[in-house]
């Protein structure tokens, strides 16, 4: 018997987390948590209800945040 694994592209994943809470880690090690409002093909990200964490400690809260895509290390749903 062969197992069938559903393949998901990165675009499918990103579309599935639009409007949901996400965790974004930057190349600098700073983390952001917020609601993913939108993103584009360059991985530029707009977050709402954003919290900024430095060394695991909450530093700031922002209403809306724009993160330039070349600074993003990874993004995941929470």
mmCIF file of C-alpha atoms in Angstrom:
data_model
loop_
_atom_site.group_PDB
_atom_site.id
_atom_site.type_symbol
_atom_site.label_atom_id
_atom_site.label_comp_id
_atom_site.label_asym_id
_atom_site.label_seq_id
_atom_site.Cartn_x
_atom_site.Cartn_y
_atom_site.Cartn_z
ATOM 1 C CA UNK A 1 0.000 0.000 0.000
ATOM 2 C CA UNK A 2 1.290 3.418 -0.831
ATOM 3 C CA UNK A 3 0.660 6.459 1.285
ATOM 4 C CA UNK A 4 -0.687 9.531 -0.373
ATOM 5 C CA UNK A 5 0.577 12.790 1.094
ATOM 6 C CA UNK A 6 -1.168 16.042 0.252
ATOM 7 C CA UNK A 7 1.387 18.495 -1.104
ATOM 8 C CA UNK A 8 0.962 22.099 -0.059
ATOM 9 C CA UNK A 9 2.866 24.922 -1.676
ATOM 10 C CA UNK A 10 4.141 27.887 0.358
ATOM 11 C CA UNK A 11 1.472 30.009 -1.326
ATOM 12 C CA UNK A 12 -1.247 27.596 -0.174
ATOM 13 C CA UNK A 13 0.091 27.794 3.379
ATOM 14 C CA UNK A 14 0.239 31.595 3.379
ATOM 15 C CA UNK A 15 -3.270 31.881 1.958
ATOM 16 C CA UNK A 16 -4.531 29.509 4.650
ATOM 17 C CA UNK A 17 -3.227 31.731 7.483
ATOM 18 C CA UNK A 18 -4.491 35.079 6.148
ATOM 19 C CA UNK A 19 -6.674 36.690 8.808
ATOM 20 C CA UNK A 20 -5.271 34.427 11.556
ATOM 21 C CA UNK A 21 -2.756 35.033 14.340
ATOM 22 C CA UNK A 22 0.827 34.412 13.268
ATOM 23 C CA UNK A 23 4.324 34.393 14.704
ATOM 24 C CA UNK A 24 6.996 36.142 12.623
ATOM 25 C CA UNK A 25 10.718 35.883 13.379
ATOM 26 C CA UNK A 26 13.066 38.400 11.812
ATOM 27 C CA UNK A 27 16.688 37.801 10.816
ATOM 28 C CA UNK A 28 17.655 40.042 13.755
ATOM 29 C CA UNK A 29 15.981 37.656 16.228
ATOM 30 C CA UNK A 30 13.098 40.009 17.045
ATOM 31 C CA UNK A 31 9.695 38.304 17.093
ATOM 32 C CA UNK A 32 6.255 39.649 16.237
ATOM 33 C CA UNK A 33 2.843 38.181 16.962
ATOM 34 C CA UNK A 34 -0.273 39.535 15.320
ATOM 35 C CA UNK A 35 -3.096 38.989 12.864
ATOM 36 C CA UNK A 36 -1.874 38.547 9.294
ATOM 37 C CA UNK A 37 -3.721 41.234 7.331
ATOM 38 C CA UNK A 38 -1.967 40.793 3.973
ATOM 39 C CA UNK A 39 1.282 39.904 2.251
ATOM 40 C CA UNK A 40 2.743 40.094 -1.214
ATOM 41 C CA UNK A 41 5.107 38.124 -3.437
ATOM 42 C CA UNK A 42 8.142 39.697 -1.759
ATOM 43 C CA UNK A 43 6.960 38.450 1.655
ATOM 44 C CA UNK A 44 6.209 42.001 2.792
ATOM 45 C CA UNK A 45 3.825 41.472 5.686
ATOM 46 C CA UNK A 46 1.109 43.636 7.221
ATOM 47 C CA UNK A 47 0.069 42.667 10.751
ATOM 48 C CA UNK A 48 -2.738 43.993 12.941
ATOM 49 C CA UNK A 49 -2.865 43.907 16.773
ATOM 50 C CA UNK A 50 0.895 43.397 16.792
ATOM 51 C CA UNK A 51 3.097 42.558 19.766
ATOM 52 C CA UNK A 52 6.891 42.893 19.550
ATOM 53 C CA UNK A 53 9.114 40.534 21.558
ATOM 54 C CA UNK A 54 12.831 41.008 22.141
ATOM 55 C CA UNK A 55 14.656 38.108 23.806
ATOM 56 C CA UNK A 56 11.256 36.562 24.556
ATOM 57 C CA UNK A 57 10.074 39.626 26.476
ATOM 58 C CA UNK A 58 7.138 41.781 25.352
ATOM 59 C CA UNK A 59 8.532 45.199 24.419
ATOM 60 C CA UNK A 60 5.812 47.020 22.445
ATOM 61 C CA UNK A 61 2.262 46.784 21.173
ATOM 62 C CA UNK A 62 1.292 48.307 17.840
ATOM 63 C CA UNK A 63 -2.019 48.656 16.037
ATOM 64 C CA UNK A 64 -0.764 48.006 12.507
ATOM 65 C CA UNK A 65 2.730 46.925 11.518
ATOM 66 C CA UNK A 66 4.449 46.590 8.154
ATOM 67 C CA UNK A 67 7.444 44.245 7.928
ATOM 68 C CA UNK A 68 9.671 44.281 4.875
ATOM 69 C CA UNK A 69 9.979 40.805 3.418
ATOM 70 C CA UNK A 70 13.772 40.618 3.233
ATOM 71 C CA UNK A 71 13.863 40.840 7.046
ATOM 72 C CA UNK A 72 11.632 37.786 7.580
ATOM 73 C CA UNK A 73 13.320 34.573 8.665
ATOM 74 C CA UNK A 74 10.076 32.589 8.984
ATOM 75 C CA UNK A 75 6.357 32.878 9.644
ATOM 76 C CA UNK A 76 4.045 30.357 11.260
ATOM 77 C CA UNK A 77 0.437 30.189 12.399
ATOM 78 C CA UNK A 78 -0.322 30.173 16.126
#
